[in-house]
Amino acid sequence: MNGAIIAICLTLLPVLIAAENPCCSMPCQNMGVCMREGDSYSCDCTRTGYYGQNCDIPEFWTSIKVALKPSKKTTHHLLTNYKWLWNIVNRIPFLSKFIMRAVYKIRSATVDSPPMYHTGHDYTSWDTYADRSYYTRALPPVPPGCPTPMGTAGRKELPSPQYIAETFLARRRFIPDKRRTNVLFNFMAQHFTHQFFKTDFKKGAGRTWGDHGVDLSHIYGETVERQHQLRSFTDGKLKFQRVEGEVYPPSLADAPVHMIYPPYVPEGKRFAIGHEFFGLLPGLFVYSTVWLREHNRVCDVMKELHPDWDDERLFQTARLILTGETINIIINEYVQHLSGYNFDLFWDPELLFSDQFQYQNRIFVEFNHLYHWHPLMPDQFHINGSTYGMKDYLFNTDLVFKHGFGTTVDAMSRQIAGQIGPKNIGPVNLKVAVETIKHERNLRMQGLNQYRKRFGIPPYKTFLELTGGDAEMADQLEEAYGDVDAVELYVGLMVEQPAPGSVTSETIIEMGGPFSVKGLLSNPLCSPQWWKPSTFGGEAGFRMVKTATLKDLFCRNTAGPCGLVSFAVPEDVQPTGLPEEQDASSQGKGASQNDADLVPVNGVLSSQDKHLHKEEKTSQDGSQDPETSSKVTANEKPVAKNEKLPKNGVAQKKEFQNGSPKNGRASKNDVPKNEPAPKNGLPTAFPKNGAAPRTYVNRTSCKQCDRIEL
Amino acid sequence: MNGAIIAICLTLLPVLIAAENPCCSMPCQNMGVCMREGDSYSCDCTRTGYYGQNCDIPEFWTSIKVALKPSKKTTHHLLTNYKWLWNIVNRIPFLSKFIMRAVYKIRSATVDSPPMYHTGHDYTSWDTYADRSYYTRALPPVPPGCPTPMGTAGRKELPSPQYIAETFLARRRFIPDKRRTNVLFNFMAQHFTHQFFKTDFKKGAGRTWGDHGVDLSHIYGETVERQHQLRSFTDGKLKFQRVEGEVYPPSLADAPVHMIYPPYVPEGKRFAIGHEFFGLLPGLFVYSTVWLREHNRVCDVMKELHPDWDDERLFQTARLILTGETINIIINEYVQHLSGYNFDLFWDPELLFSDQFQYQNRIFVEFNHLYHWHPLMPDQFHINGSTYGMKDYLFNTDLVFKHGFGTTVDAMSRQIAGQIGPKNIGPVNLKVAVETIKHERNLRMQGLNQYRKRFGIPPYKTFLELTGGDAEMADQLEEAYGDVDAVELYVGLMVEQPAPGSVTSETIIEMGGPFSVKGLLSNPLCSPQWWKPSTFGGEAGFRMVKTATLKDLFCRNTAGPCGLVSFAVPEDVQPTGLPEEQDASSQGKGASQNDADLVPVNGVLSSQDKHLHKEEKTSQDGSQDPETSSKVTANEKPVAKNEKLPKNGVAQKKEFQNGSPKNGRASKNDVPKNEPAPKNGLPTAFPKNGAAPRTYVNRTSCKQCDRIEL
């Protein structure tokens, strides 16, 4: 009997020892590093501002700082309210710069640079710095062999990713974004972020084939070989083809690069683009097209200014100008819309020149996961009265040609996107959500609450707090996870409600803000060495970078009058894409139901106002802008067009005559949902059933899709 | 007639226009960027501190700064003299830290980070930042199509590289270094720098297959694949083999990696080392061996402290510790010796934490060229009474086994190296000099004087000033270049005399200092994120990093008593390797001729003193050092040895009984130059004639040698 007990004990002993890694309970606070020391542990509190066994006792100056610092919630409240105050602040340059600099500094200080952890090791190693094929991470993984997947909190076994995704994330009914975020924003997000979110699934969920930043590799290709295939080697320009007089990406026959297309897409309809999966969706094709046109337009301007420059220099300088334009648009308009701040964000690299700031960037796996904004994606697309289900949209660039480029952009600006929140991921993308949960488990990523602490926000105390008051979902989450500290990062981010006034939740803002600011401002363009006119071919190029707007980008590169171009549906424009019953109910009423549902929040139109304000300052009339006016007169090709910019959304709508609804409100007749999808050249090989064509986006069955990241 | 004139004019016109690139005359001063504008130019003076057409008018604060700043010459004079003053400064921590921080800041501020130029483009391009396969450069190239190779200065055609090398660089008679720099230093330089000087000759002289910094890839391999071949995957250790009881790198059969060996080296004598050409010279083999032993020793220490760690974590942590040890030894001892400063240099990353400093590094092509210190290399090697000509030394690791590891290190410490200066490159390396000149011309590198201005030192006004008073060489240089502004960088660096008190010339110090400080301090180890105990496996590892010395490195890893270990031959030790007539003349005299020739400068012994001082502070007795003492008791293998350190060079010499000369002075008998080279296992395929075996180092005839960089 005794022998049996001893035998059992001996059998259990290594298990007990193995299970007793004291770092499993995440004892070290405030970013202290936990090191196991036999049965005990120590926390390395160096430079955390705290001391004590668990780095939880603040040093003197830390306690002062903590006492004085407003909470993230307070700051967010301040920034998204008191519009009258911000209207004043926005007009006082020194105040405005002071605040902008503070935002840059506070946001970027949260990101380790150089990174401390990557997905290849649980601890800091040389490869963390040197091996760029790994995503970096903001928190090390849960130690191996802990009692529960989240360390010590929560259930020993979590429900299947499929169950989690279907219960908490799957769309029952399209929920439109309350801040009127539109499809043009949705595709900007997808197009922009896929230059650096490039998971190398063949190697693993923690690996990347990208280069960790805003490098415009989605336009120019990840490798020099691909870039060379895409270039014409004449006047710096990219290859293109004309379709009905307008410039589009070249055919694959003209620029033989690797692109992912399903077999049914005919050769002539396969396009060569910087990123191999940007043939997937017409929205991505639209952005690829407009940046191609912009590149070639900039080359024309540079060629006129520098007749002695060769193709290579024209190309390289245009690339730098487009990189700058991208950053400017992203900060001024895209992040501005996302944040919902009444403070006007702007891009001024000089604000950081006197500070300790690292001009190097890495993409964090957490940044990738938090950017899985698939709820934005609608299930149907509305263009000029036609409605396309997802199955008719995928790989179907024909509809851009059918409706025309300008009309497509206008339609994207009018269609509302989905709200980033629970139960709003459409059927096509749910598989991605399932995979993301699997990846997080595979990478042993810490839970939502650990990340909240890491990024300076208090962890949720209850499930009800996490769901923003949704008791049913709170109960389901509790059943699934057992402890609010055990809720997985991605799941937590998706079930949170958007923060007041914002497009995304508090955690997405507080985690994404730092990654985003750091990524944009650490671009070499922003360094004191590079940020000067000569980098951009002189003052004219520098001005293009500093004055770029989304509207200019599209309107200068669209033949014919320019339609609505915006990241949100303006308040006086009736959005398309609202759920049918809302849409139907709006028929009988003067003020539509959706107007009540969509909060007329700050910033939707102010973003337009801001551009106009800036344009007035820099080039009230397009023809005063020397580089663009020279372009208009010098370039015989009608590719680029410098329109006088309409003063507001209404004017835009009135001026735009290319088949858009006349009164700004979509009617049942305008959006013929019940009509069969138009015959637009799709071959019969395309799946006929209503299910999303997973064949082409399912990684397990698509041989070419190892690199697809939706 | 008129028609003929017009025809001639028309023919010449494009030539005239092409020749008139106004940037050829390098009009922009103070790092302003020259941009051609038709027949004219503009200078981008942004953030140069200057303005005006040529960025030559100082802004107010610049003129104040310039007026107050001492010249580089004055600073150098101060640092290399007034030993009494520095003895005081060195003992006052706050003063000493203040100066060290100033050195870090001033030196690193001169290096563009991120870089502005690389060898792929004449201007800033995205690839300058993103394509790490290019070396970066501190100055853009001379514009293409200029009247002369250097722009507008000097002759239209320069003499052949062969002529230049033979006239100004070829060794007539070995010139020993006056600061008693020895062969152990020489091979440290070669071993250390080849982890980041890795020209990819297949792609071109401006390309690199390295990763731009101190990454210990020369120990662990450039790729993960190579690293894995070199690892034992047990307890973190590297593979090794025992030869006569001592640990050496494994055989190629055991670790099949690509190594460059000539066909005559038998399989059993081919070793697997991190860098593929480190089988070339026994000096490199010695360093490869000692770092391998150190790695495995550190693994033993870590294993005892962290019994729960797996092989991977032990390996990765040991690698970080060795990286730290390397940086510490390089700053504390190697750079200290090079500089000749009486100020004690030290490594303290924390001094930069409050400053704008970039933790990223790139290798500049100019850094590579200025580090071509082939004059250091003697033509013969003296080990324990035997003399080996270069032909018996190349690829001959046998002599390390024959004489024993400790004896070889002792001999390297006793043999004087060549002076870095004109006419001192031995016949084996002259071809490298010829190639370097070709590469500079190929890369259109600007001349010595432009680089002097770039790095804040006044350009030479005359050839006589450049040669330090050597009228004959000045005349020859004038004949070759026509204008002192046309002297090529590498040639200029090599014909300068060493600066007073230093091993290298003023320009090498003022250019190399910034590249070196920046490269060492920008290592991620030095970042606030990484510089903490947990990065190095806890306090014990952190202490190893902070207290590493060259002497410890060798003595802890040498079986038996430790000989002389130093970067310079101590003043009370008679150097070996002096020219024969000096050596002969020293026979008849009490005080040898070479003692008069070798200036007893500051720093040679003070470097030893410094170590002792530091050792006294940190571990007066080796056994007080917990991680090393635990090693000694815990590790049953006699690989690592922690010796009580002898207090000075004399004591070292006395304690060392392993066959070294008994009285510290080499005699003709001790160094049997006239004996045939000892039969040490070289097969008969080895070339018999006295010429250097160029077959194996000549890139044009050696198929494997594309990556060899001597």
Tab-separated table of N, CA and C in Angstrom, chain B residues 184-245:
chain	number	residue	atom	x	y	z
B	184	LEU	N	48.168	39.666	-31.695
B	184	LEU	CA	46.893	39.302	-31.083
B	184	LEU	C	45.845	40.378	-31.384
B	185	PHE	N	46.292	41.630	-31.385
B	185	PHE	CA	45.408	42.727	-31.773
B	185	PHE	C	45.034	42.612	-33.242
B	186	ASN	N	46.020	42.394	-34.058
B	186	ASN	CA	45.805	42.271	-35.501
B	186	ASN	C	44.704	41.262	-35.808
B	187	PHE	N	44.796	40.102	-35.176
B	187	PHE	CA	43.796	39.074	-35.482
B	187	PHE	C	42.455	39.344	-34.795
B	188	MET	N	42.481	40.065	-33.683
B	188	MET	CA	41.210	40.496	-33.094
B	188	MET	C	40.499	41.404	-34.090
B	189	ALA	N	41.250	42.341	-34.664
B	189	ALA	CA	40.670	43.255	-35.655
B	189	ALA	C	40.053	42.463	-36.805
B	190	GLN	N	40.820	41.510	-37.304
B	190	GLN	CA	40.342	40.754	-38.461
B	190	GLN	C	39.136	39.879	-38.091
B	191	HIS	N	39.274	39.205	-36.937
B	191	HIS	CA	38.197	38.314	-36.510
B	191	HIS	C	36.922	39.092	-36.194
B	192	PHE	N	37.060	40.160	-35.438
B	192	PHE	CA	35.897	40.944	-35.007
B	192	PHE	C	35.191	41.609	-36.191
B	193	THR	N	35.967	42.245	-37.071
B	193	THR	CA	35.320	43.050	-38.117
B	193	THR	C	34.691	42.202	-39.215
B	194	HIS	N	35.154	40.969	-39.362
B	194	HIS	CA	34.586	40.172	-40.451
B	194	HIS	C	33.226	39.600	-40.132
B	195	GLN	N	32.700	39.906	-38.938
B	195	GLN	CA	31.302	39.566	-38.716
B	195	GLN	C	30.401	40.549	-39.444
B	196	PHE	N	30.930	41.763	-39.754
B	196	PHE	CA	30.073	42.734	-40.466
B	196	PHE	C	30.669	43.261	-41.768
B	197	PHE	N	31.952	43.053	-41.990
B	197	PHE	CA	32.506	43.361	-43.322
B	197	PHE	C	32.435	42.090	-44.148
B	198	LYS	N	31.409	41.952	-44.927
B	198	LYS	CA	31.184	40.722	-45.675
B	198	LYS	C	30.777	41.082	-47.091
B	199	THR	N	31.719	41.622	-47.831
B	199	THR	CA	31.391	42.059	-49.184
B	199	THR	C	30.987	40.868	-50.041
B	200	ASP	N	29.883	41.057	-50.733
B	200	ASP	CA	29.365	40.001	-51.595
B	200	ASP	C	29.884	40.275	-53.011
B	201	PHE	N	31.118	39.848	-53.233
B	201	PHE	CA	31.788	40.221	-54.473
B	201	PHE	C	31.044	39.736	-55.711
B	202	LYS	N	30.297	38.652	-55.568
B	202	LYS	CA	29.531	38.174	-56.724
B	202	LYS	C	28.552	39.237	-57.190
B	203	LYS	N	27.954	39.932	-56.231
B	203	LYS	CA	26.972	40.965	-56.594
B	203	LYS	C	27.645	42.303	-56.877
B	204	GLY	N	28.805	42.544	-56.270
B	204	GLY	CA	29.497	43.803	-56.510
B	204	GLY	C	30.156	44.320	-55.248
B	205	ALA	N	31.066	45.268	-55.449
B	205	ALA	CA	31.871	45.770	-54.333
B	205	ALA	C	31.044	46.551	-53.321
B	206	GLY	N	29.834	46.933	-53.704
B	206	GLY	CA	28.999	47.700	-52.782
B	206	GLY	C	27.979	46.840	-52.062
B	207	ARG	N	28.062	45.541	-52.250
B	207	ARG	CA	27.051	44.658	-51.670
B	207	ARG	C	27.603	43.869	-50.493
B	208	THR	N	26.722	43.471	-49.605
B	208	THR	CA	27.159	42.724	-48.426
B	208	THR	C	26.243	41.529	-48.170
B	209	TRP	N	26.822	40.478	-47.656
B	209	TRP	CA	26.005	39.336	-47.226
B	209	TRP	C	25.920	39.277	-45.707
B	210	GLY	N	26.341	40.358	-45.042
B	210	GLY	CA	26.275	40.427	-43.591
B	210	GLY	C	25.047	41.200	-43.125
B	211	ASP	N	24.938	41.340	-41.802
B	211	ASP	CA	23.739	41.989	-41.281
B	211	ASP	C	24.044	43.271	-40.513
B	212	HIS	N	25.103	43.970	-40.880
B	212	HIS	CA	25.296	45.349	-40.474
B	212	HIS	C	25.535	45.584	-38.986
B	213	GLY	N	26.175	44.647	-38.324
B	213	GLY	CA	26.489	44.983	-36.947
B	213	GLY	C	27.168	43.873	-36.181
B	214	VAL	N	27.322	44.108	-34.889
B	214	VAL	CA	27.972	43.147	-33.998
B	214	VAL	C	26.932	42.090	-33.619
B	215	ASP	N	26.860	41.056	-34.439
B	215	ASP	CA	25.839	40.027	-34.230
B	215	ASP	C	26.458	38.662	-33.929
B	216	LEU	N	27.780	38.623	-33.864
B	216	LEU	CA	28.515	37.383	-33.605
B	216	LEU	C	28.222	36.295	-34.642
B	217	SER	N	27.879	36.757	-35.838
B	217	SER	CA	27.634	35.800	-36.921
B	217	SER	C	28.926	35.099	-37.331
B	218	HIS	N	30.073	35.665	-36.934
B	218	HIS	CA	31.341	34.994	-37.249
B	218	HIS	C	31.569	33.798	-36.323
B	219	ILE	N	30.778	33.761	-35.232
B	219	ILE	CA	30.862	32.605	-34.322
B	219	ILE	C	29.692	31.653	-34.578
B	220	TYR	N	28.516	32.239	-34.784
B	220	TYR	CA	27.304	31.416	-34.847
B	220	TYR	C	26.781	31.200	-36.265
B	221	GLY	N	27.421	31.798	-37.235
B	221	GLY	CA	26.957	31.629	-38.610
B	221	GLY	C	25.976	32.714	-39.002
B	222	GLU	N	25.995	33.046	-40.287
B	222	GLU	CA	25.140	34.126	-40.771
B	222	GLU	C	23.684	33.678	-40.833
B	223	THR	N	23.445	32.419	-41.068
B	223	THR	CA	22.070	31.935	-41.209
B	223	THR	C	21.727	30.973	-40.071
B	224	VAL	N	20.430	30.796	-39.868
B	224	VAL	CA	19.973	29.849	-38.842
B	224	VAL	C	20.406	28.428	-39.224
B	225	GLU	N	20.432	28.142	-40.513
B	225	GLU	CA	20.828	26.806	-40.963
B	225	GLU	C	22.275	26.520	-40.540
B	226	ARG	N	23.143	27.480	-40.776
B	226	ARG	CA	24.547	27.295	-40.396
B	226	ARG	C	24.671	27.164	-38.876
B	227	GLN	N	23.947	28.024	-38.178
B	227	GLN	CA	23.963	27.979	-36.708
B	227	GLN	C	23.570	26.576	-36.227
B	228	HIS	N	22.525	26.031	-36.831
B	228	HIS	CA	22.055	24.717	-36.383
B	228	HIS	C	23.087	23.625	-36.649
B	229	GLN	N	23.825	23.759	-37.740
B	229	GLN	CA	24.877	22.786	-38.005
B	229	GLN	C	25.985	22.867	-36.956
B	230	LEU	N	26.197	24.077	-36.446
B	230	LEU	CA	27.306	24.269	-35.502
B	230	LEU	C	26.927	23.924	-34.061
B	231	ARG	N	25.620	23.752	-33.823
B	231	ARG	CA	25.165	23.506	-32.453
B	231	ARG	C	25.082	22.023	-32.143
B	232	SER	N	25.357	21.726	-30.860
B	232	SER	CA	25.241	20.319	-30.439
B	232	SER	C	23.810	19.971	-30.059
B	233	PHE	N	22.998	20.994	-29.791
B	233	PHE	CA	21.624	20.829	-29.298
B	233	PHE	C	21.573	20.090	-27.955
B	234	THR	N	22.654	20.208	-27.205
B	234	THR	CA	22.672	19.695	-25.831
B	234	THR	C	23.173	20.815	-24.931
B	235	ASP	N	22.376	21.173	-23.960
B	235	ASP	CA	22.760	22.198	-22.982
B	235	ASP	C	23.192	23.513	-23.618
B	236	GLY	N	22.684	23.796	-24.798
B	236	GLY	CA	22.973	25.081	-25.434
B	236	GLY	C	24.317	25.161	-26.132
B	237	LYS	N	25.095	24.080	-26.045
B	237	LYS	CA	26.502	24.174	-26.473
B	237	LYS	C	26.703	24.048	-27.979
B	238	LEU	N	27.841	24.581	-28.394
B	238	LEU	CA	28.289	24.394	-29.768
B	238	LEU	C	29.016	23.056	-29.871
B	239	LYS	N	28.984	22.471	-31.044
B	239	LYS	CA	29.773	21.263	-31.284
B	239	LYS	C	31.254	21.571	-31.102
B	240	PHE	N	32.007	20.585	-30.701
B	240	PHE	CA	33.457	20.779	-30.577
B	240	PHE	C	34.137	19.435	-30.721
B	241	GLN	N	35.443	19.474	-30.836
B	241	GLN	CA	36.207	18.234	-30.783
B	241	GLN	C	37.371	18.450	-29.824
B	242	ARG	N	37.844	17.354	-29.250
B	242	ARG	CA	39.000	17.461	-28.370
B	242	ARG	C	40.252	17.044	-29.119
B	243	VAL	N	41.270	17.895	-29.023
B	243	VAL	CA	42.571	17.524	-29.567
B	243	VAL	C	43.556	17.666	-28.417
B	244	GLU	N	44.165	16.560	-28.087
B	244	GLU	CA	45.080	16.512	-26.948
B	244	GLU	C	44.466	17.164	-25.710
B	245	GLY	N	43.231	16.794	-25.454
B	245	GLY	CA	42.580	17.226	-24.218
B	245	GLY	C	41.945	18.602	-24.282
